[in-house]
mmCIF file of C-alpha atoms and ligand atoms in Angstrom:
data_model
loop_
_atom_site.group_PDB
_atom_site.id
_atom_site.type_symbol
_atom_site.label_atom_id
_atom_site.label_comp_id
_atom_site.label_asym_id
_atom_site.label_seq_id
_atom_site.Cartn_x
_atom_site.Cartn_y
_atom_site.Cartn_z
ATOM 1 C CA ILE A 22 -0.021 -0.008 0.041
ATOM 2 C CA ASN A 23 1.225 3.386 -0.892
ATOM 3 C CA ALA A 24 -0.165 5.990 1.481
ATOM 4 C CA ASN A 25 0.215 9.718 0.827
ATOM 5 C CA PRO A 26 -0.747 12.462 3.281
ATOM 6 C CA ILE A 27 -2.848 15.302 2.118
ATOM 7 C CA HIS A 28 -1.954 18.704 3.741
ATOM 8 C CA LEU A 29 -4.345 21.559 4.359
ATOM 9 C CA GLU A 30 -3.763 24.318 1.721
ATOM 10 C CA HIS A 31 -3.351 27.163 4.126
ATOM 11 C CA ASP A 32 -1.334 25.207 6.684
ATOM 12 C CA PRO A 33 0.962 22.615 5.080
ATOM 13 C CA THR A 34 2.006 21.463 8.607
ATOM 14 C CA ARG A 35 -1.414 19.961 9.219
ATOM 15 C CA ILE A 36 -2.678 16.751 7.583
ATOM 16 C CA MET A 37 -6.192 16.806 6.175
ATOM 17 C CA GLY A 38 -6.367 13.118 5.199
ATOM 18 C CA ILE A 39 -4.510 10.308 3.712
ATOM 19 C CA VAL A 40 -4.871 8.827 0.327
ATOM 20 C CA ALA A 41 -4.099 5.135 0.077
ATOM 21 C CA ILE A 42 -3.260 3.541 -3.174
ATOM 22 C CA MET A 43 -3.520 -0.218 -2.966
ATOM 23 C CA GLU A 44 -1.642 -2.230 -5.607
ATOM 24 C CA ASP A 45 -0.146 -5.641 -5.875
ATOM 25 C CA VAL A 46 3.437 -4.657 -4.971
ATOM 26 C CA THR A 47 4.524 -8.445 -4.669
ATOM 27 C CA GLU A 48 4.099 -8.802 -8.582
ATOM 28 C CA ILE A 49 5.937 -5.518 -9.140
ATOM 29 C CA ARG A 50 8.697 -6.640 -6.762
ATOM 30 C CA ARG A 51 8.940 -9.962 -8.529
ATOM 31 C CA LEU A 52 9.545 -8.358 -11.882
ATOM 32 C CA GLU A 53 12.019 -5.900 -10.573
ATOM 33 C CA LYS A 54 13.888 -8.859 -8.920
ATOM 34 C CA MET A 55 13.805 -10.734 -12.107
ATOM 35 C CA ARG A 56 15.043 -7.664 -14.050
ATOM 36 C CA SER A 57 17.929 -7.042 -11.566
ATOM 37 C CA ASP A 58 18.880 -10.898 -11.576
ATOM 38 C CA PHE A 59 19.101 -10.813 -15.260
ATOM 39 C CA VAL A 60 21.440 -7.685 -15.284
ATOM 40 C CA THR A 61 23.475 -9.314 -12.795
ATOM 41 C CA ASN A 62 23.771 -12.553 -14.876
ATOM 42 C CA VAL A 63 24.418 -10.649 -18.092
ATOM 43 C CA SER A 64 27.213 -8.675 -16.352
ATOM 44 C CA HIS A 65 28.685 -11.891 -15.109
ATOM 45 C CA GLU A 66 28.407 -13.835 -18.399
ATOM 46 C CA LEU A 67 30.065 -10.858 -20.186
ATOM 47 C CA LYS A 68 32.841 -10.575 -17.676
ATOM 48 C CA THR A 69 34.000 -14.244 -17.969
ATOM 49 C CA PRO A 70 35.174 -14.032 -21.485
ATOM 50 C CA LEU A 71 36.378 -10.401 -21.345
ATOM 51 C CA THR A 72 38.596 -11.406 -18.155
ATOM 52 C CA SER A 73 40.153 -14.298 -20.250
ATOM 53 C CA ILE A 74 40.718 -11.981 -23.195
ATOM 54 C CA ASN A 75 42.304 -9.414 -21.045
ATOM 55 C CA GLY A 76 44.575 -11.932 -19.340
ATOM 56 C CA PHE A 77 45.823 -13.524 -22.589
ATOM 57 C CA VAL A 78 46.493 -10.141 -24.113
ATOM 58 C CA GLU A 79 48.503 -9.013 -21.026
ATOM 59 C CA THR A 80 50.492 -12.288 -21.205
ATOM 60 C CA LEU A 81 51.212 -11.887 -24.901
ATOM 61 C CA LYS A 82 52.298 -8.128 -24.211
ATOM 62 C CA SER A 83 54.706 -9.154 -21.391
ATOM 63 C CA GLY A 84 56.670 -11.524 -23.626
ATOM 64 C CA ALA A 85 54.726 -14.495 -24.988
ATOM 65 C CA VAL A 86 54.307 -12.788 -28.318
ATOM 66 C CA GLU A 87 58.059 -13.675 -28.998
ATOM 67 C CA ASP A 88 57.152 -17.266 -29.116
ATOM 68 C CA ARG A 89 55.132 -17.857 -32.245
ATOM 69 C CA ASP A 90 53.576 -21.163 -31.358
ATOM 70 C CA VAL A 91 52.339 -19.949 -27.919
ATOM 71 C CA ALA A 92 51.235 -16.597 -29.297
ATOM 72 C CA MET A 93 48.968 -18.593 -31.935
ATOM 73 C CA ARG A 94 47.563 -20.616 -29.176
ATOM 74 C CA PHE A 95 46.731 -17.462 -27.210
ATOM 75 C CA LEU A 96 45.291 -15.799 -30.194
ATOM 76 C CA ASP A 97 43.058 -18.920 -30.924
ATOM 77 C CA ILE A 98 41.748 -18.678 -27.256
ATOM 78 C CA ILE A 99 41.095 -14.786 -27.739
ATOM 79 C CA GLU A 100 39.164 -15.642 -31.012
ATOM 80 C CA ILE A 101 37.098 -18.377 -29.261
ATOM 81 C CA GLU A 102 36.086 -15.910 -26.357
ATOM 82 C CA THR A 103 35.383 -13.180 -28.732
ATOM 83 C CA ASP A 104 32.959 -15.462 -30.624
ATOM 84 C CA ARG A 105 31.341 -16.332 -27.335
ATOM 85 C CA LEU A 106 30.709 -12.572 -26.640
ATOM 86 C CA LYS A 107 29.308 -12.138 -30.055
ATOM 87 C CA ARG A 108 26.852 -15.011 -29.465
ATOM 88 C CA LEU A 109 25.994 -13.808 -26.202
ATOM 89 C CA ILE A 110 25.313 -10.314 -27.279
ATOM 90 C CA ASN A 111 23.214 -11.474 -30.177
ATOM 91 C CA ASP A 112 21.150 -13.911 -27.964
ATOM 92 C CA ILE A 113 20.497 -11.025 -25.403
ATOM 93 C CA LEU A 114 19.338 -8.868 -28.259
ATOM 94 C CA THR A 115 17.052 -11.565 -29.628
ATOM 95 C CA LEU A 116 15.555 -12.141 -26.226
ATOM 96 C CA SER A 117 14.986 -8.455 -25.486
ATOM 97 C CA GLU A 118 13.394 -8.066 -29.028
ATOM 98 C CA ILE A 119 11.163 -11.049 -28.463
ATOM 99 C CA GLU A 120 10.165 -10.043 -24.993
ATOM 100 C CA SER A 121 9.267 -6.482 -25.887
ATOM 101 C CA MET A 122 7.258 -8.076 -28.848
ATOM 102 C CA GLU A 123 8.775 -5.335 -31.044
ATOM 103 C CA THR A 124 8.479 -7.553 -34.098
ATOM 104 C CA LYS A 125 5.518 -9.344 -33.170
ATOM 105 C CA PHE A 126 3.737 -7.258 -35.488
ATOM 106 C CA ILE A 127 5.615 -8.717 -38.484
ATOM 107 C CA VAL A 128 2.992 -11.265 -39.544
ATOM 108 C CA ASN A 129 4.005 -13.601 -42.395
ATOM 109 C CA GLU A 130 2.042 -16.351 -43.770
ATOM 110 C CA ILE A 131 4.328 -19.275 -42.934
ATOM 111 C CA PHE A 132 4.350 -22.579 -44.913
ATOM 112 C CA PRO A 133 5.779 -24.918 -42.225
ATOM 113 C CA SER A 134 6.751 -27.810 -44.468
ATOM 114 C CA ASP A 135 8.955 -25.590 -46.548
ATOM 115 C CA THR A 136 10.186 -23.566 -43.668
ATOM 116 C CA LEU A 137 11.270 -26.720 -41.806
ATOM 117 C CA MET A 138 13.126 -28.000 -44.743
ATOM 118 C CA GLU A 139 14.983 -24.807 -45.163
ATOM 119 C CA VAL A 140 16.135 -25.095 -41.430
ATOM 120 C CA VAL A 141 17.183 -28.606 -41.957
ATOM 121 C CA ASP A 142 19.387 -27.880 -45.009
ATOM 122 C CA PHE A 143 20.853 -24.912 -42.847
ATOM 123 C CA ILE A 144 21.550 -27.374 -39.989
ATOM 124 C CA ILE A 145 22.754 -30.372 -41.960
ATOM 125 C CA PRO A 146 26.608 -29.303 -41.993
ATOM 126 C CA LEU A 147 26.565 -28.927 -38.244
ATOM 127 C CA ALA A 148 25.100 -32.502 -37.905
ATOM 128 C CA ASP A 149 27.665 -33.749 -40.398
ATOM 129 C CA SER A 150 30.513 -32.197 -38.477
ATOM 130 C CA LYS A 151 29.686 -34.395 -35.603
ATOM 131 C CA GLU A 152 28.649 -37.412 -37.778
ATOM 132 C CA ILE A 153 25.193 -37.058 -36.424
ATOM 133 C CA GLU A 154 22.425 -38.529 -38.518
ATOM 134 C CA LEU A 155 19.702 -36.072 -38.892
ATOM 135 C CA PHE A 156 16.338 -37.709 -39.781
ATOM 136 C CA THR A 157 13.307 -35.919 -40.885
ATOM 137 C CA ASP A 158 9.614 -36.885 -40.957
ATOM 138 C CA ILE A 159 7.894 -33.692 -41.988
ATOM 139 C CA ASP A 160 4.259 -33.819 -43.285
ATOM 140 C CA SER A 161 4.582 -32.038 -46.761
ATOM 141 C CA ALA A 162 1.230 -30.517 -46.527
ATOM 142 C CA LEU A 163 1.160 -28.839 -43.320
ATOM 143 C CA PRO A 164 -1.317 -26.058 -43.288
ATOM 144 C CA SER A 165 -0.025 -22.482 -43.010
ATOM 145 C CA ILE A 166 0.168 -20.610 -39.859
ATOM 146 C CA TYR A 167 0.515 -16.812 -39.309
ATOM 147 C CA GLY A 168 3.349 -15.045 -37.292
ATOM 148 C CA ASN A 169 6.949 -13.974 -37.576
ATOM 149 C CA ARG A 170 8.722 -16.387 -39.967
ATOM 150 C CA ASP A 171 12.248 -15.692 -38.688
ATOM 151 C CA TRP A 172 11.013 -16.470 -35.157
ATOM 152 C CA PHE A 173 9.319 -19.704 -36.193
ATOM 153 C CA LYS A 174 12.714 -20.754 -37.769
ATOM 154 C CA GLN A 175 14.568 -19.846 -34.657
ATOM 155 C CA ILE A 176 12.391 -22.246 -32.470
ATOM 156 C CA VAL A 177 13.537 -25.260 -34.634
ATOM 157 C CA ILE A 178 17.285 -23.907 -35.174
ATOM 158 C CA ASN A 179 17.628 -23.623 -31.190
ATOM 159 C CA LEU A 180 16.134 -26.996 -30.644
ATOM 160 C CA LEU A 181 18.211 -28.890 -33.370
ATOM 161 C CA ASP A 182 21.361 -27.093 -32.356
ATOM 162 C CA ASN A 183 20.789 -28.159 -28.694
ATOM 163 C CA SER A 184 20.208 -31.756 -29.865
ATOM 164 C CA ILE A 185 23.478 -31.767 -31.854
ATOM 165 C CA LYS A 186 25.456 -29.988 -29.089
ATOM 166 C CA TYR A 187 24.370 -32.404 -26.374
ATOM 167 C CA THR A 188 24.580 -35.599 -28.458
ATOM 168 C CA PRO A 189 27.759 -37.485 -28.714
ATOM 169 C CA ILE A 190 29.576 -38.045 -32.029
ATOM 170 C CA GLY A 191 27.690 -40.651 -33.949
ATOM 171 C CA GLY A 192 24.313 -40.233 -32.478
ATOM 172 C CA LYS A 193 20.900 -39.425 -33.997
ATOM 173 C CA VAL A 194 18.587 -36.442 -34.017
ATOM 174 C CA GLU A 195 15.086 -36.527 -35.489
ATOM 175 C CA LEU A 196 12.745 -33.780 -36.550
ATOM 176 C CA THR A 197 9.043 -34.619 -36.966
ATOM 177 C CA ALA A 198 6.127 -32.485 -37.909
ATOM 178 C CA TYR A 199 2.472 -33.237 -38.364
ATOM 179 C CA THR A 200 -0.942 -31.888 -37.606
ATOM 180 C CA LYS A 201 -3.107 -32.873 -34.816
ATOM 181 C CA ASP A 202 -6.298 -31.303 -33.436
ATOM 182 C CA ASN A 203 -5.913 -28.163 -35.164
ATOM 183 C CA ASN A 204 -2.296 -27.684 -34.177
ATOM 184 C CA ILE A 205 0.980 -28.216 -35.724
ATOM 185 C CA VAL A 206 3.202 -30.384 -33.636
ATOM 186 C CA LEU A 207 6.845 -30.583 -33.860
ATOM 187 C CA HIS A 208 9.062 -33.097 -32.143
ATOM 188 C CA VAL A 209 13.011 -32.762 -31.845
ATOM 189 C CA LYS A 210 14.252 -35.803 -30.554
ATOM 190 C CA ASP A 211 17.883 -37.024 -29.846
ATOM 191 C CA THR A 212 19.991 -39.829 -28.436
ATOM 192 C CA GLY A 213 22.169 -37.585 -26.462
ATOM 193 C CA ILE A 214 23.258 -37.192 -22.796
ATOM 194 C CA GLY A 215 19.716 -36.535 -21.484
ATOM 195 C CA ILE A 216 18.599 -34.133 -18.674
ATOM 196 C CA PRO A 217 18.289 -35.089 -15.052
ATOM 197 C CA LYS A 218 14.563 -34.868 -13.909
ATOM 198 C CA LYS A 219 15.307 -32.304 -11.224
ATOM 199 C CA ASP A 220 16.464 -29.867 -13.767
ATOM 200 C CA LEU A 221 13.611 -30.092 -16.111
ATOM 201 C CA PRO A 222 11.449 -27.440 -14.372
ATOM 202 C CA ARG A 223 14.041 -24.748 -14.722
ATOM 203 C CA LEU A 224 15.213 -25.568 -18.182
ATOM 204 C CA PHE A 225 13.712 -22.567 -19.882
ATOM 205 C CA GLU A 226 14.951 -19.960 -17.395
ATOM 206 C CA ARG A 227 17.397 -17.660 -18.749
ATOM 207 C CA PHE A 228 21.026 -18.658 -18.153
ATOM 208 C CA TYR A 229 19.979 -21.854 -16.625
ATOM 209 C CA ARG A 230 22.332 -24.854 -17.553
ATOM 210 C CA VAL A 231 22.415 -28.219 -16.188
ATOM 211 C CA ASP A 232 26.244 -28.427 -16.503
ATOM 212 C CA LYS A 233 27.867 -24.948 -16.868
ATOM 213 C CA ALA A 234 31.205 -26.295 -17.934
ATOM 214 C CA ARG A 235 29.761 -28.433 -20.665
ATOM 215 C CA SER A 236 27.596 -25.708 -21.948
ATOM 216 C CA ARG A 237 30.554 -23.520 -22.193
ATOM 217 C CA LYS A 238 32.617 -26.177 -23.952
ATOM 218 C CA VAL A 239 29.938 -26.629 -26.661
ATOM 219 C CA GLY A 240 29.701 -22.767 -27.072
ATOM 220 C CA GLY A 241 26.423 -22.378 -25.284
ATOM 221 C CA THR A 242 25.058 -19.038 -23.912
ATOM 222 C CA GLY A 243 22.328 -20.616 -21.645
ATOM 223 C CA LEU A 244 19.677 -18.371 -23.505
ATOM 224 C CA GLY A 245 18.722 -20.735 -26.331
ATOM 225 C CA LEU A 246 15.612 -22.250 -24.524
ATOM 226 C CA ALA A 247 14.569 -19.099 -22.909
ATOM 227 C CA ILE A 248 14.229 -17.723 -26.409
ATOM 228 C CA VAL A 249 12.352 -20.683 -27.757
ATOM 229 C CA LYS A 250 9.959 -20.363 -24.853
ATOM 230 C CA TYR A 251 9.222 -16.802 -25.478
ATOM 231 C CA ILE A 252 8.717 -17.462 -29.389
ATOM 232 C CA VAL A 253 6.373 -20.441 -28.754
ATOM 233 C CA LEU A 254 4.409 -18.211 -26.387
ATOM 234 C CA SER A 255 4.090 -15.525 -29.102
ATOM 235 C CA PHE A 256 2.537 -18.157 -31.254
ATOM 236 C CA ASN A 257 0.041 -18.941 -28.420
ATOM 237 C CA GLY A 258 1.690 -22.491 -28.398
ATOM 238 C CA LYS A 259 3.182 -24.820 -25.841
ATOM 239 C CA ILE A 260 6.414 -26.564 -25.226
ATOM 240 C CA ASN A 261 7.129 -29.793 -23.182
ATOM 241 C CA VAL A 262 10.215 -31.707 -22.712
ATOM 242 C CA ASP A 263 10.741 -35.260 -21.956
ATOM 243 C CA SER A 264 14.168 -36.732 -21.125
ATOM 244 C CA GLU A 265 16.155 -39.515 -19.638
ATOM 245 C CA GLU A 266 19.773 -39.000 -18.286
ATOM 246 C CA GLY A 267 22.036 -40.950 -20.496
ATOM 247 C CA ASN A 268 19.486 -41.838 -23.144
ATOM 248 C CA GLY A 269 18.197 -38.758 -24.964
ATOM 249 C CA THR A 270 15.763 -35.852 -24.964
ATOM 250 C CA GLU A 271 12.627 -34.973 -26.704
ATOM 251 C CA PHE A 272 11.224 -31.461 -27.125
ATOM 252 C CA ILE A 273 7.584 -31.251 -28.180
ATOM 253 C CA VAL A 274 6.223 -27.981 -29.541
ATOM 254 C CA THR A 275 2.367 -27.428 -30.173
ATOM 255 C CA ILE A 276 1.240 -24.396 -32.236
ATOM 256 C CA PRO A 277 -2.391 -23.680 -32.911
ATOM 257 C CA ILE A 278 -3.401 -23.305 -36.535
ATOM 258 C CA THR A 279 -5.258 -19.913 -36.919
ATOM 259 C CA SER A 280 -6.795 -18.375 -39.882
ATOM 260 C CA SER A 281 -4.691 -15.197 -39.905
HETATM 261 P P1 ADP B 315 22.862 -23.513 -23.808
HETATM 262 O O1 ADP B 315 23.252 -22.391 -24.597
HETATM 263 O O2 ADP B 315 23.712 -23.786 -22.442
HETATM 264 O O3 ADP B 315 22.783 -24.831 -24.631
HETATM 265 P P2 ADP B 315 20.066 -23.478 -23.600
HETATM 266 O O4 ADP B 315 19.086 -22.415 -22.902
HETATM 267 O O5 ADP B 315 19.905 -23.667 -24.932
HETATM 268 O O6 ADP B 315 21.530 -23.067 -23.143
HETATM 269 O O7 ADP B 315 19.786 -24.807 -22.794
HETATM 270 C C1 ADP B 315 19.828 -24.875 -21.382
HETATM 271 C C2 ADP B 315 20.376 -26.091 -20.878
HETATM 272 O O8 ADP B 315 19.555 -27.271 -21.130
HETATM 273 C C3 ADP B 315 21.737 -26.504 -21.521
HETATM 274 O O9 ADP B 315 22.895 -25.864 -20.844
HETATM 275 C C4 ADP B 315 21.731 -28.039 -21.398
HETATM 276 O O10 ADP B 315 22.190 -28.404 -20.031
HETATM 277 C C5 ADP B 315 20.296 -28.442 -21.345
HETATM 278 N N1 ADP B 315 19.890 -29.012 -22.644
HETATM 279 C C6 ADP B 315 19.150 -28.280 -23.568
HETATM 280 N N2 ADP B 315 18.876 -29.030 -24.737
HETATM 281 C C7 ADP B 315 19.432 -30.227 -24.379
HETATM 282 C C8 ADP B 315 19.384 -31.383 -25.226
HETATM 283 N N3 ADP B 315 18.913 -31.736 -26.332
HETATM 284 N N4 ADP B 315 20.037 -32.495 -24.548
HETATM 285 C C9 ADP B 315 20.572 -32.485 -23.209
HETATM 286 N N5 ADP B 315 20.663 -31.191 -22.546
HETATM 287 C C10 ADP B 315 19.976 -30.239 -23.145
#
């Protein structure tokens, strides 16, 4: 409750009454806390690669640059950390764009069968680089849906990218798409490392990772699934996950088919 005293006009020292404004401050506090946690997390995530870059530059300057092999190794690390920063900044920008719904008003007619095949063509080289077999079972006559086409693609790119990242060399990833009860249903399934049951409820939180070191090693930012969740919500859809540690993971996205 916000209570503001009302003073008498001719005598500001005397109070005439109190105006009380009641609002649900718990919700406001919760949102404020979420925002400040996000800023703390972002700063921390940006600081880690910057500290590393800074350290290697200093070491190079204080003599390591004389040894060509060592210098090249350090420069490689600097390049990897710079790429991480770029990905992180891109993901932060994407997330804030989606959250603010700035581009929600871009409404394309999306032909899911074609769009999904485009995504598959884009992701094949990544699967090949890990000798992962990418299977597809996409209904070729999926009805069109309406929304931001780039965002729709991003859902599948992020899910496939994760499946490839968290599946060991030689594994399998499968993308299935069909229509059910006036919805388009997408499954992204892998034979990867899986996710412990206890981590499933927090998986879509920003910067939540099951294994931080592993995520860093495979170039993760911790924002991929948060982005997916917001996009799915923008399509009024739902996302579910089913996983077994050591055996694999399956994400299921359901998007309602609307007329426009
Ligand atoms: P990251 O950039 O770390 O991959 P995400 O938001 O995309 O972040 O995913 C959050 C976490 O969920 C990951 O760090 C990983 O631990 C887990 N995860 C996501 N997809 C999979 C998957 N297909 N198999 C196993 N673990 C996964």
